[in-house]
Short mmCIF file of C-alpha atoms in Angstrom, two decimals:
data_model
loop_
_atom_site.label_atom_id
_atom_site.label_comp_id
_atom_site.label_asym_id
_atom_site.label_seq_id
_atom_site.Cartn_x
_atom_site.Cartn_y
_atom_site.Cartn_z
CA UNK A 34 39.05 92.94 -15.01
CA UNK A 35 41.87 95.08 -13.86
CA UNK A 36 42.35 98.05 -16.46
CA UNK A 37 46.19 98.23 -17.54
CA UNK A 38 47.85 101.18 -18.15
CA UNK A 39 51.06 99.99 -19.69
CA UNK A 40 51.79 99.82 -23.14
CA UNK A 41 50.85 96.82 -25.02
CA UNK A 42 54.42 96.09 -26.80
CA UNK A 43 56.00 96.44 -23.29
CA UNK A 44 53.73 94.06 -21.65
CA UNK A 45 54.02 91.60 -24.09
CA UNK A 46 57.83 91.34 -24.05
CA UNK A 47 57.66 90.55 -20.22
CA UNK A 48 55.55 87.81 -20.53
CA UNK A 49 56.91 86.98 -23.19
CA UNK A 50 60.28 86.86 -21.78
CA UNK A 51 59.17 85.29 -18.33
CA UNK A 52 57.03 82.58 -20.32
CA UNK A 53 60.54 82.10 -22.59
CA UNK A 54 62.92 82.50 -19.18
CA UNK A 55 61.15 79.24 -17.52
CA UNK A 56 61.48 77.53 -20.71
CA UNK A 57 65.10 77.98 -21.00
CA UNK A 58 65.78 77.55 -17.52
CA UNK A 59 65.07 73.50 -18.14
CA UNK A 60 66.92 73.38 -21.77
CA UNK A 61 70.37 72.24 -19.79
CA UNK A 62 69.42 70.02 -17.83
CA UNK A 63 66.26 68.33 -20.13
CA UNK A 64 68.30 65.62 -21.56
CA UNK A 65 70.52 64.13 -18.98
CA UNK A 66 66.98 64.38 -16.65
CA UNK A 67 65.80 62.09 -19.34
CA UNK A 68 68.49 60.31 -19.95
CA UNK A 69 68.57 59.05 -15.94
CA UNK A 70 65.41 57.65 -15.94
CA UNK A 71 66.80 55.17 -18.78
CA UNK A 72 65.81 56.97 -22.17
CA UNK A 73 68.21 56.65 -24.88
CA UNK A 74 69.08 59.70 -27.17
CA UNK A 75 66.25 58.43 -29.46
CA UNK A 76 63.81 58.77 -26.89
CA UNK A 77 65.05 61.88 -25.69
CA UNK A 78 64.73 63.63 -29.00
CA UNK A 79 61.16 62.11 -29.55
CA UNK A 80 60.61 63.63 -26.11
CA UNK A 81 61.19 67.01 -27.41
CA UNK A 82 58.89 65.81 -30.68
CA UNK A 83 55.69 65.35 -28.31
CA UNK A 84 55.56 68.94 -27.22
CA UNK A 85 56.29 70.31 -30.62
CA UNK A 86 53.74 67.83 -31.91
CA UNK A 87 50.80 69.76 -29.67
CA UNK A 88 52.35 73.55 -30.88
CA UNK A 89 51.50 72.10 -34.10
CA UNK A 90 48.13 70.64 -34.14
CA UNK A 91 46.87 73.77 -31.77
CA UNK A 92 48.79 76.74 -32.59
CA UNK A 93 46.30 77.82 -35.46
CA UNK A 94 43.41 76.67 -33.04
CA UNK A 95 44.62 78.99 -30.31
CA UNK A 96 45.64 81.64 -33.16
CA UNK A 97 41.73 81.59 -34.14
CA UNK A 98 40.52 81.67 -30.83
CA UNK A 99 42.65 84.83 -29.84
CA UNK A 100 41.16 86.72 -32.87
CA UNK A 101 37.61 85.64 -31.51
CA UNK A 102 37.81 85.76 -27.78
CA UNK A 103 41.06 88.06 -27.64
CA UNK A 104 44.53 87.70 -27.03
CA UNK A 105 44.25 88.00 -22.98
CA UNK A 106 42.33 85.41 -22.43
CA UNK A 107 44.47 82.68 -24.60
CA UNK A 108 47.86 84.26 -23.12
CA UNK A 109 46.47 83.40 -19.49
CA UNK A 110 45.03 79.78 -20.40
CA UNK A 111 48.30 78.78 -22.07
CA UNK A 112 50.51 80.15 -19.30
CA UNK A 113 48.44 77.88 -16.59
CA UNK A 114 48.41 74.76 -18.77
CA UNK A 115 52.15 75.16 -19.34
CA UNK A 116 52.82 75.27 -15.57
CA UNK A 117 50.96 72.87 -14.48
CA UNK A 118 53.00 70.67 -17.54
CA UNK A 119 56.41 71.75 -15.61
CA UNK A 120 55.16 70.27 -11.97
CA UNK A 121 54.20 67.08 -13.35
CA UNK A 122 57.61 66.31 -15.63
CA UNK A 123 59.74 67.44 -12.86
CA UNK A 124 57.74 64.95 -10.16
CA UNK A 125 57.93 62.30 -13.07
CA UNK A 126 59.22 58.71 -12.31
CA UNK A 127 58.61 57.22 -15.51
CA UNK A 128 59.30 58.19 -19.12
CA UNK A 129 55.52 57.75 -20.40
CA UNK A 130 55.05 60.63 -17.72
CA UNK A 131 58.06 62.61 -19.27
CA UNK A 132 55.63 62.42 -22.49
CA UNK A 133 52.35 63.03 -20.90
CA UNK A 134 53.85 66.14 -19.37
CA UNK A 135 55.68 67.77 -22.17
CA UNK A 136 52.40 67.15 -24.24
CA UNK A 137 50.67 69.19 -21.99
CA UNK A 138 53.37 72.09 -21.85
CA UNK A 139 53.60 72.11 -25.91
CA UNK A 140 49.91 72.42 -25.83
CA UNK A 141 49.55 75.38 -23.83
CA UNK A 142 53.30 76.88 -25.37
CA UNK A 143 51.42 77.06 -28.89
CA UNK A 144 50.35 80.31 -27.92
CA UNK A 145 53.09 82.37 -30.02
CA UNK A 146 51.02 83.03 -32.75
CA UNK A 147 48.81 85.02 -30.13
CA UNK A 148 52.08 86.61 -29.12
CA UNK A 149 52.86 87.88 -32.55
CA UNK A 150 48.99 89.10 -32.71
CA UNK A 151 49.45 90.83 -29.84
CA UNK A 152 52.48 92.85 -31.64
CA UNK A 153 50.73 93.09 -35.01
CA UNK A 154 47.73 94.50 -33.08
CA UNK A 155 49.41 97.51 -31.64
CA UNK A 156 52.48 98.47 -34.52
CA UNK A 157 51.85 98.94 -38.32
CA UNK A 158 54.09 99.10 -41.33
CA UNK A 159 57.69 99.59 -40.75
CA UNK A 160 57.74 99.58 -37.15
CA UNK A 161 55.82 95.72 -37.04
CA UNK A 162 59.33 94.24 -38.00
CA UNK A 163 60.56 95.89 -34.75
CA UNK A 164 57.72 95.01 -32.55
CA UNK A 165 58.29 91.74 -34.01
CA UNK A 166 61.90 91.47 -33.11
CA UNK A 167 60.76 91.91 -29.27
CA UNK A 168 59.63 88.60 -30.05
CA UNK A 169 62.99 87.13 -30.60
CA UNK A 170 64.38 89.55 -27.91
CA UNK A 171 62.27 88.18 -25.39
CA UNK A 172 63.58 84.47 -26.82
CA UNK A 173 67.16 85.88 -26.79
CA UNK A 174 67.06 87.30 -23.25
CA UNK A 175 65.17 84.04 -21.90
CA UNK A 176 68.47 81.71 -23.93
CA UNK A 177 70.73 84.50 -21.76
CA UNK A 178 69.33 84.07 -18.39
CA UNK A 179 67.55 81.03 -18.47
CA UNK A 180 70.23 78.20 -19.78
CA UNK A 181 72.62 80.27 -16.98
CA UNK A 182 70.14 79.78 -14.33
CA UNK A 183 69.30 76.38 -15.47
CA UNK A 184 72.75 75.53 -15.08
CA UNK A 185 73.21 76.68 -12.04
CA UNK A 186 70.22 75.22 -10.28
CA UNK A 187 70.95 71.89 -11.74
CA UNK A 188 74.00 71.94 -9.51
CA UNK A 189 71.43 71.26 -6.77
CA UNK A 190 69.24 68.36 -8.28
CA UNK A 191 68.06 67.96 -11.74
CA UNK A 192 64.66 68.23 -10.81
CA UNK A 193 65.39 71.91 -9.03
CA UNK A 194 65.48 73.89 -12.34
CA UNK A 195 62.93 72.53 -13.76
CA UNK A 196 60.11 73.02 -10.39
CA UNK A 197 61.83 76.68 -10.63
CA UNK A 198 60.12 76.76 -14.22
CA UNK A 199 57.25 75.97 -13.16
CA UNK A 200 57.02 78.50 -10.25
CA UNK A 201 58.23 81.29 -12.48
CA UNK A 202 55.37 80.21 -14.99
CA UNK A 203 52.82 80.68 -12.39
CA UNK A 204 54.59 84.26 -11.22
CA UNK A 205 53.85 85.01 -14.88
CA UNK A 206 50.39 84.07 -14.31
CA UNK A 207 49.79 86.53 -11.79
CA UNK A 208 51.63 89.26 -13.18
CA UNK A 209 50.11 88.98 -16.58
CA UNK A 210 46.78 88.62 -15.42
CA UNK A 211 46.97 92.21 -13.89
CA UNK A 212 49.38 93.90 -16.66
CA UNK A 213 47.96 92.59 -19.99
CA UNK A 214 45.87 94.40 -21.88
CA UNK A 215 43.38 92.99 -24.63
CA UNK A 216 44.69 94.65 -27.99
CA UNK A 217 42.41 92.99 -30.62
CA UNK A 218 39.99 95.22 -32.13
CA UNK A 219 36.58 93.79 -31.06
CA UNK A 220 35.02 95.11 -33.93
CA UNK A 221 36.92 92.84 -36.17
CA UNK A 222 35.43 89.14 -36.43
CA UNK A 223 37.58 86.64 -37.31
CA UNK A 224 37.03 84.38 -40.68
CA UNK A 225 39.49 81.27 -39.26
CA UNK A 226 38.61 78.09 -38.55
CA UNK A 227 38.25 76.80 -35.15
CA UNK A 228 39.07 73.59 -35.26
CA UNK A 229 42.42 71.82 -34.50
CA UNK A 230 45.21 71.90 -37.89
CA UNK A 231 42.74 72.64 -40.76
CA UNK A 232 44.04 72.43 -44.34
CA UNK A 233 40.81 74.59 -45.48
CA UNK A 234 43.66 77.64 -43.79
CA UNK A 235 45.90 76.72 -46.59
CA UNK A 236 43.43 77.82 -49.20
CA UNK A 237 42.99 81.00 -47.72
CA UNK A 238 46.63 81.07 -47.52
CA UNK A 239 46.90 81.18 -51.22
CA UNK A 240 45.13 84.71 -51.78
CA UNK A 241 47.83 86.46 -50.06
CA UNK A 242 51.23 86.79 -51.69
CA UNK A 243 54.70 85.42 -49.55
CA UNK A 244 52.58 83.00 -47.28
CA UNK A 245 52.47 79.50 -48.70
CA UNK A 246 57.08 80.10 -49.70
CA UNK A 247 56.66 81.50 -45.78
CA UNK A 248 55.22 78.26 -44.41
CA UNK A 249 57.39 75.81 -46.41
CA UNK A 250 60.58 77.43 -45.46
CA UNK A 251 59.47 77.88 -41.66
CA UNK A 252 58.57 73.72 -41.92
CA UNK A 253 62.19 73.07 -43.88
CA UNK A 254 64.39 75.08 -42.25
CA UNK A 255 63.01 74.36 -38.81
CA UNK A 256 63.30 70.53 -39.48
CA UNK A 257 66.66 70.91 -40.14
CA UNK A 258 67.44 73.64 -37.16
CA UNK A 259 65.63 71.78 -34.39
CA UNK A 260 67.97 68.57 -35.30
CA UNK A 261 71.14 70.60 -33.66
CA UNK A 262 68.58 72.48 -31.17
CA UNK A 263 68.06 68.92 -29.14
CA UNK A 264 70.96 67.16 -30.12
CA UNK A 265 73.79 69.56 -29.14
CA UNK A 266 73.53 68.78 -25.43
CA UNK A 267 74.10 65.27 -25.94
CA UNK A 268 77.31 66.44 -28.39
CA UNK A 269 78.87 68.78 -26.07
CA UNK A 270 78.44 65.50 -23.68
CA UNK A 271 80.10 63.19 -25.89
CA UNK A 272 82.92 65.18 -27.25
CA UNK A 273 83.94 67.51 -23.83
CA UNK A 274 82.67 65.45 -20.81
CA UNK A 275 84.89 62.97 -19.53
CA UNK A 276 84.07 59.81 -19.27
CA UNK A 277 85.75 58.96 -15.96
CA UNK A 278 83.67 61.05 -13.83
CA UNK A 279 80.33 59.98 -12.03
CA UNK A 280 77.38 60.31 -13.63
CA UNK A 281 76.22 62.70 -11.31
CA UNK A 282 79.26 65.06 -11.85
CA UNK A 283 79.12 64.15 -15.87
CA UNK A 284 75.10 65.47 -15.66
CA UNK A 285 76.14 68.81 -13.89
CA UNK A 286 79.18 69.09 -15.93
CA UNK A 287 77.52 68.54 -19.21
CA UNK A 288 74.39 71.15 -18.08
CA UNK A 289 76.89 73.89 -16.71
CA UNK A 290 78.54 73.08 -20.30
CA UNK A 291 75.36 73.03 -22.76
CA UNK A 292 74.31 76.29 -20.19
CA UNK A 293 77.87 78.11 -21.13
CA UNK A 294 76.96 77.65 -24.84
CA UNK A 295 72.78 78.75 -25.29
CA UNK A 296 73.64 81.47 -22.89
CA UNK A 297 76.06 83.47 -25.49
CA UNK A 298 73.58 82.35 -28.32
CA UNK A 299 71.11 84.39 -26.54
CA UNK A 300 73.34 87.30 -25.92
CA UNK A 301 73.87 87.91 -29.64
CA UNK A 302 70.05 87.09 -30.18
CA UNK A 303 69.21 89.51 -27.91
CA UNK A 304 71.11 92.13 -28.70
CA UNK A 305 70.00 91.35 -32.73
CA UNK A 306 66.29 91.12 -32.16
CA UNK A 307 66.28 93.89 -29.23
CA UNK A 308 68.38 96.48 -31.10
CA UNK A 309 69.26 95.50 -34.36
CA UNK A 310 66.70 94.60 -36.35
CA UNK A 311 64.49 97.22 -36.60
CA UNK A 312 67.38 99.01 -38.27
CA UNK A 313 68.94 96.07 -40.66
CA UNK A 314 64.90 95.53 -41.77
CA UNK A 315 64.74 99.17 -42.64
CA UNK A 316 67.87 99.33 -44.78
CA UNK A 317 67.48 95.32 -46.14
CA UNK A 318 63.81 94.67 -45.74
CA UNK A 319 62.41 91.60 -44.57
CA UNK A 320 63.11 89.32 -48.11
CA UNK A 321 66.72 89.51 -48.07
CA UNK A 322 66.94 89.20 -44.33
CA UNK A 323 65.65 85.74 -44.61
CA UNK A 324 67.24 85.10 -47.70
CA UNK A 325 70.21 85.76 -45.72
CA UNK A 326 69.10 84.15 -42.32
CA UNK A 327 69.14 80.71 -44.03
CA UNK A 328 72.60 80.66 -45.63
CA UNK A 329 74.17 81.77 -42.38
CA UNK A 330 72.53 79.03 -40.31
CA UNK A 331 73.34 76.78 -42.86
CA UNK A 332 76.91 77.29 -42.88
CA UNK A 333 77.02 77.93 -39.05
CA UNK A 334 75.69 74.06 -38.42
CA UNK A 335 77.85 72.53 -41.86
CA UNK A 336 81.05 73.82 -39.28
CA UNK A 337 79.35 72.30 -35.74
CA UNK A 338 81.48 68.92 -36.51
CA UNK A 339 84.43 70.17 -37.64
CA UNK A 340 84.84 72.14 -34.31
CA UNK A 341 84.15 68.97 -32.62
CA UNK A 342 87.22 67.18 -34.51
CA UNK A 343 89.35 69.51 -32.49
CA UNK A 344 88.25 69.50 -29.33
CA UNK A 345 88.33 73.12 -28.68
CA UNK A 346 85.44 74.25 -26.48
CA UNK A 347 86.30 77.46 -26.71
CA UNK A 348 86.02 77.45 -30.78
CA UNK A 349 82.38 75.96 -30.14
CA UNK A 350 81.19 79.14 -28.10
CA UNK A 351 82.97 81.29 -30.72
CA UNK A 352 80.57 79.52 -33.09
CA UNK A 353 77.52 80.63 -31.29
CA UNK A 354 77.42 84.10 -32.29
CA UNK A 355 76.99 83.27 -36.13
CA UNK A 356 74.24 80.81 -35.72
CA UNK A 357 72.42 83.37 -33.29
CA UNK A 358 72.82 86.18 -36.03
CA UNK A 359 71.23 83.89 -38.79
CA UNK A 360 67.95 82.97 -36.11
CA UNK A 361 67.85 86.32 -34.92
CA UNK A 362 67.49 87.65 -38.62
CA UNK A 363 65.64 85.45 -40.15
CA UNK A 364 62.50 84.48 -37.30
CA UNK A 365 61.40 87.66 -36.90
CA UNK A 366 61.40 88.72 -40.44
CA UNK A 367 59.45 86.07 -41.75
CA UNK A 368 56.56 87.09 -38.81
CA UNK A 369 56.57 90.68 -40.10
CA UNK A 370 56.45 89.77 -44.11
CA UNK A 371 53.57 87.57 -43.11
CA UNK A 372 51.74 90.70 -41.13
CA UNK A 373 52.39 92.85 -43.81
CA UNK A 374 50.92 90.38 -46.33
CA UNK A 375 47.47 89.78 -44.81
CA UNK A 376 44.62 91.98 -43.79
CA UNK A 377 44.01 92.81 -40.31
CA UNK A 378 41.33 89.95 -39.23
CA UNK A 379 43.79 87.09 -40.44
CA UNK A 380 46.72 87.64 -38.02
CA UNK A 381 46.45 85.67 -35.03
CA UNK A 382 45.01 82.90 -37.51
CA UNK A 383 47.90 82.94 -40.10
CA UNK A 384 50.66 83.91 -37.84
CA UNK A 385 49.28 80.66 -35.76
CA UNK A 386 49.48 78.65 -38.97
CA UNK A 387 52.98 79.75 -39.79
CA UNK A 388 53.99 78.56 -36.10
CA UNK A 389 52.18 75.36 -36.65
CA UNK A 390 54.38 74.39 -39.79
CA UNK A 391 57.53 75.58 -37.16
CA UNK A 392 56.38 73.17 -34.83
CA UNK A 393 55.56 70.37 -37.51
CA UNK A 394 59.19 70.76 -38.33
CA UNK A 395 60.64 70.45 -34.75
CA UNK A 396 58.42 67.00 -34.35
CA UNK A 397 60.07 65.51 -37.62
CA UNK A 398 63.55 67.23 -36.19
CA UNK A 399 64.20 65.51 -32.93
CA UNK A 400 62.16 62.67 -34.61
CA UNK A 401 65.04 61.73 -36.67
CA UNK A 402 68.19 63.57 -34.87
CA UNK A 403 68.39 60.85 -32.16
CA UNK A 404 68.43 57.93 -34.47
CA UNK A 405 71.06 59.89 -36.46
CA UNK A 406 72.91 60.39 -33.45
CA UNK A 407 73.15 57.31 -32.42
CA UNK A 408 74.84 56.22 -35.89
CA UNK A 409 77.21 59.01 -36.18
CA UNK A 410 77.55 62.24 -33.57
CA UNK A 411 78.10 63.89 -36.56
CA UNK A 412 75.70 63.24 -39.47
CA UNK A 413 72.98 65.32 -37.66
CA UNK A 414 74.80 68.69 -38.05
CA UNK A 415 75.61 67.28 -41.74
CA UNK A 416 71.65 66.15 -42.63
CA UNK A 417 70.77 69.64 -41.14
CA UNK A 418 72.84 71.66 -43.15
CA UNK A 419 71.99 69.96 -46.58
CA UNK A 420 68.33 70.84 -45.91
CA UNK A 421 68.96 74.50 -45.83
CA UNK A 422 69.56 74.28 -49.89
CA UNK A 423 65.96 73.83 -50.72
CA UNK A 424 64.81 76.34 -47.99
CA UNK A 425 66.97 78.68 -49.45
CA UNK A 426 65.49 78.15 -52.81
CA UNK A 427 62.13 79.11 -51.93
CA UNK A 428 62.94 82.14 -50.23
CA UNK A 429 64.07 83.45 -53.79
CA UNK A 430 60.14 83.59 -54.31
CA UNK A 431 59.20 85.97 -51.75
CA UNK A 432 58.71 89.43 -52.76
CA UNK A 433 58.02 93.03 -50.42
CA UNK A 434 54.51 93.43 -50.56
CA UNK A 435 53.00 96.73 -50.46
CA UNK A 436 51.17 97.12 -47.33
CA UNK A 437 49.29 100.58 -48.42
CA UNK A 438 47.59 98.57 -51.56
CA UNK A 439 46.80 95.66 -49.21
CA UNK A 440 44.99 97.30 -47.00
CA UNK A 441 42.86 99.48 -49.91
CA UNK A 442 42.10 95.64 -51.36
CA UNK A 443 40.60 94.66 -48.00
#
């Protein structure tokens, strides 16, 4: 095995970030590449449902399995699988392909749990909420580049940005095979289960304060987020893409469009997460950053149709900022408060299970957002919004736990 030199939080965020860059390079032109092989915005949002369906079902299995074998191992698997996913959808003829192929790239993609692990390994205390945020930096740098260069490649074909993901997954192969280094603490043997979703994890879950408020908000408030995260292509399409154009021009127009929009979402992420948070968690801490994370996504999706009623494109990229604050304030605090709530030998397990209930959320999301859709453009943004309220209510349980007495108890 090569022996890496570089640091283990800096070698995480650029696999991270490539891993994150070929995934956002497809998010423009994912729909309307659906959409032309006859799927209706039902089956488009279900599409998006299958891969978060496999993050769900195997995020705490490959969480477990990075505490026992380590975290390099898992991080190359998953990167392979998730390639070989992109080369099949973008060769795909058929929708049951489209399926079969975006089950096999949510399966290897549950591997963020082993990305936070990776973090939690090499930070403690204060500084995990930072190491955390290059998390959601490496997210917001891969919505800034990779909706931009999705955009632009789907100019070509719609299948071009979407092989491009696929070679830049494999380029991540290669690159993290030689960079990565394995941070878990061999010594340390994990007490997870290895098996695929377990409930016996939610049992364990209960001994540690902030986990089981934690999981129900990250299922809630990602149900209702992940409704406007695969439905807003198809609403910039309807509302700002003319109808008199071919559909070839309408698909690059509405991609270039849907591109213009995730790519300032990620600036502000990424200068949040990258910058930001570190600082705001320090002052805040992580309880009332989430606290407040919810009630600004909330209210940045309640205003999503009203900016529609006017037409104004330019009011819906001014909109983009706010939502990106609430994400980028709220994600990575809820991975730190879960770090600093559990001993050391639960992390890639429980982090995994919090990203399970995530995904869980974003199949029941795109599940429903399509049929919504296709009775009202607007009730989506309106359904979303409303399920904020309980979301918010649990956060009002959470408390700061003490890390110092945690780790005297274990």
């Amino acid at each position: 095995m090569p022996q890496p030199s570089k640091s283990p939080l800096l070698v995480a965020f650029i696999t991270i970030f490539l891993d994150l860059l070929g995934f956002g390079i497809i998010i423009p032109i994912l729909p309307f590449f659906t959409k032309s092989l006859g799927a209706s915005p039902t089956l488009i949002t279900l599409l998006a449902a299958s891969y978060s369906l496999m993050q769900f079902l195997f995020s705490p299995f490959w969480g477990y399995l990075s505490d026992k074998r380590g975290r390099r191992p898992i991080m190359l698997s998953s990167i392979f699988i998730s390639g070989i996913g992109y080369f099949i959808f973008a060769s795909a003829t058929q929708i049951w392909v489209l399926f079969f192929a975006r089950s096999l790239s949510g399966f290897g993609n549950a591997n963020l749990g082993t990305a936070q692990a990776i973090i939690s390994d090499s930070t403690s205390g204060e500084e995990r909420s930072k190491g955390m945020g290059l998390i959601g930096a490496a997210f917001g740098l891969g919505f800034i580049f990779g909706p931009a260069i999705g955009a632009f490649l789907s100019q070509y074909s719609p299948q071009t940005p979407i092989y491009a993901a696929g070679i830049l997954s494999f380029g991540n192969l290669i690159l993290t095979y030689f960079i990565l280094p394995e941070t878990k603490d061999q010594s340390i043997q994990p007490q997870g289960m290895n098996k695929v979703f377990n409930t016996q994890l939610l049992q364990q879950a209960k001994e540690y304060t902030n986990l089981i408020p934690i999981f129900i908000i990250s299922f809630i408030g990602t149900v209702a987020f992940s409704q406007i995260e695969q439905i807003i292509a198809l609403f910039i399409e309807a509302i700002w893409i003319p109808d008199t154009l071919l559909e070839e021009e309408k698909i690059k127009m509405a991609a270039r469009y849907t591109g213009y929009y995730l790519t300032i979402i990620g600036v502000m992420a990424a200068i949040i997460q990258g910058g930001l948070i570190g600082r705001l968690n320090k002052r805040f801490g992580e309880v009332k950053l989430i606290q407040s994370g919810l009630v600004i996504i909330m209210t940045a999706i309640v205003i999503i149709p009203f900016i529609g009623a006017t037409k104004s494109f330019a009011l819906l990229l001014i909109s983009g900022p706010y939502l990106a604050l609430g994400t980028s304030i709220l994600n990575p605090s809820k991975s730190s408060l879960i770090s600093r709530s559990i001993p050391p030998h639960l992390q890639g397990t429980m982090l995994g299970l919090n990203q399970s209930f995530s995904s869980l959320g974003r199949v029941i999301g795109p599940s429903v957002a399509g049929v919504l859709f296709e009775l009202s453009l607007n009730i989506p943004f309106y359904v979303g919004a409303g399920m904020m309220l309980p979301a918010i209510w649990w956060s009002l349980s959470l408390r700061s736990p003490h890390q110092e007495e945690l780790l005297e108890e274990d």
